[in-house]
Amino acid sequence: MIYSLKRLESGLIVTFYEPLYTISSAIHNGGIGFRDGFFVIYVDKNYSANAYEDLRSFAMHHALENHVGFMTAAWNLYYHKEGIVKVYANIGLDNLCVPGEDCLKNKTVGTVNIYVLIDHPLSTVGLINALCTAMEAKAYALTKLTGAPSTTSDACMVSSIKGEEDFAGSATDVGRNIGVAVRKIIEEGVRSYLLRDWLSDA
């Protein structure tokens, strides 16, 4: 799996050399289908503009019509490779939330965006299975370290070669690779976040 990664002051652009089968919760080119890559726009924590329009404008300006688009106020980027899986993430933890509790009162901005690239031929079922595994790993790592499995604005994406493999759960090699990579990247992000808070209070 070959792709290019370009860092900008305003964000990040990752372009696949060949379209990959992708599932995503992003509001720009989300859903499921073949995508040419993904991009991330960095915004201020007080951002209150039209996300749909800003994502569309960024895509048009950079000729990214078939890229998945994300937005985050977490101006960082974490990376981990485990076997056939590569994971990138933006991690901000200012609005942690436990699903089912009252999170509407939490107006702070923070998000955990996870982008998983799998060098393995997955079917539609396999791609969804891989997404489940990634989210399970994220929820476990965050809960273990912070007491909450997510923030109120998390987003995710999983991309792979299109194939016939239906299984990507924790009992498979690809699922284990996903779990290890996601957990390690979350652990690194949480450590950095806690260190930032400690230094700011020192």
Short mmCIF file of C-alpha atoms in Angstrom, two decimals, residues 82-159:
data_model
loop_
_atom_site.label_atom_id
_atom_site.label_comp_id
_atom_site.label_asym_id
_atom_site.label_seq_id
_atom_site.Cartn_x
_atom_site.Cartn_y
_atom_site.Cartn_z
CA GLU A 82 1.80 -2.79 13.36
CA GLY A 83 2.29 -5.54 10.77
CA ILE A 84 -0.01 -4.85 7.81
CA VAL A 85 -1.79 -1.97 9.58
CA LYS A 86 -0.86 1.71 9.73
CA VAL A 87 -2.79 4.07 11.99
CA TYR A 88 -2.78 7.87 12.15
CA ALA A 89 -4.72 9.90 14.71
CA ASN A 90 -5.49 13.39 15.92
CA ILE A 91 -6.16 13.28 19.65
CA GLY A 92 -7.79 15.95 21.82
CA LEU A 93 -9.49 15.03 25.08
CA ASP A 94 -11.18 18.22 26.29
CA ASN A 95 -14.72 16.81 25.97
CA LEU A 96 -14.58 13.21 27.09
CA CYS A 97 -17.96 11.55 27.37
CA VAL A 98 -19.54 8.26 28.39
CA PRO A 99 -22.38 7.33 25.98
CA GLY A 100 -25.75 7.41 27.70
CA GLU A 101 -24.74 10.16 30.11
CA ASP A 102 -25.61 13.84 29.71
CA CYS A 103 -22.87 15.10 27.40
CA LEU A 104 -24.84 18.02 25.93
CA LYS A 105 -23.65 20.33 28.69
CA ASN A 106 -20.06 19.76 27.59
CA LYS A 107 -19.37 22.61 25.16
CA THR A 108 -15.59 22.31 25.03
CA VAL A 109 -13.86 21.18 21.84
CA GLY A 110 -11.80 18.03 21.57
CA THR A 111 -11.88 14.98 19.36
CA VAL A 112 -10.25 11.66 18.62
CA ASN A 113 -9.99 11.11 14.87
CA ILE A 114 -8.55 7.74 13.84
CA TYR A 115 -7.47 6.79 10.30
CA VAL A 116 -6.66 3.11 9.74
CA LEU A 117 -4.90 1.86 6.57
CA ILE A 118 -4.87 -1.91 6.04
CA ASP A 119 -2.68 -3.69 3.50
CA HIS A 120 -5.06 -6.64 3.25
CA PRO A 121 -7.97 -7.47 0.87
CA LEU A 122 -11.19 -6.98 2.84
CA SER A 123 -14.78 -7.45 1.70
CA THR A 124 -17.53 -5.05 2.77
CA VAL A 125 -18.21 -7.26 5.79
CA GLY A 126 -14.49 -7.41 6.55
CA LEU A 127 -14.16 -3.63 6.33
CA ILE A 128 -17.03 -3.13 8.78
CA ASN A 129 -15.48 -5.79 11.03
CA ALA A 130 -12.17 -3.90 10.95
CA LEU A 131 -13.95 -0.67 11.88
CA CYS A 132 -15.59 -2.40 14.85
CA THR A 133 -12.22 -3.74 16.00
CA ALA A 134 -10.60 -0.30 15.75
CA MET A 135 -13.39 1.34 17.76
CA GLU A 136 -13.32 -1.40 20.38
CA ALA A 137 -9.58 -0.89 20.80
CA LYS A 138 -10.00 2.88 21.02
CA ALA A 139 -12.79 2.60 23.59
CA TYR A 140 -10.81 0.13 25.72
CA ALA A 141 -7.63 2.21 25.72
CA LEU A 142 -9.41 5.49 26.44
CA THR A 143 -11.56 4.01 29.19
CA LYS A 144 -8.57 2.38 30.83
CA LEU A 145 -6.61 5.65 30.84
CA THR A 146 -9.29 8.32 31.24
CA GLY A 147 -12.49 6.61 32.44
CA ALA A 148 -14.40 7.48 29.24
CA PRO A 149 -14.43 5.64 25.88
CA SER A 150 -14.72 8.67 23.59
CA THR A 151 -15.25 12.39 23.17
CA THR A 152 -18.49 13.87 21.84
CA SER A 153 -17.07 14.43 18.35
CA ASP A 154 -14.92 11.41 17.49
CA ALA A 155 -14.62 10.34 13.85
CA CYS A 156 -13.01 7.37 12.16
CA MET A 157 -11.98 5.91 8.83
CA VAL A 158 -10.77 2.47 7.72
CA SER A 159 -9.30 1.88 4.24
#
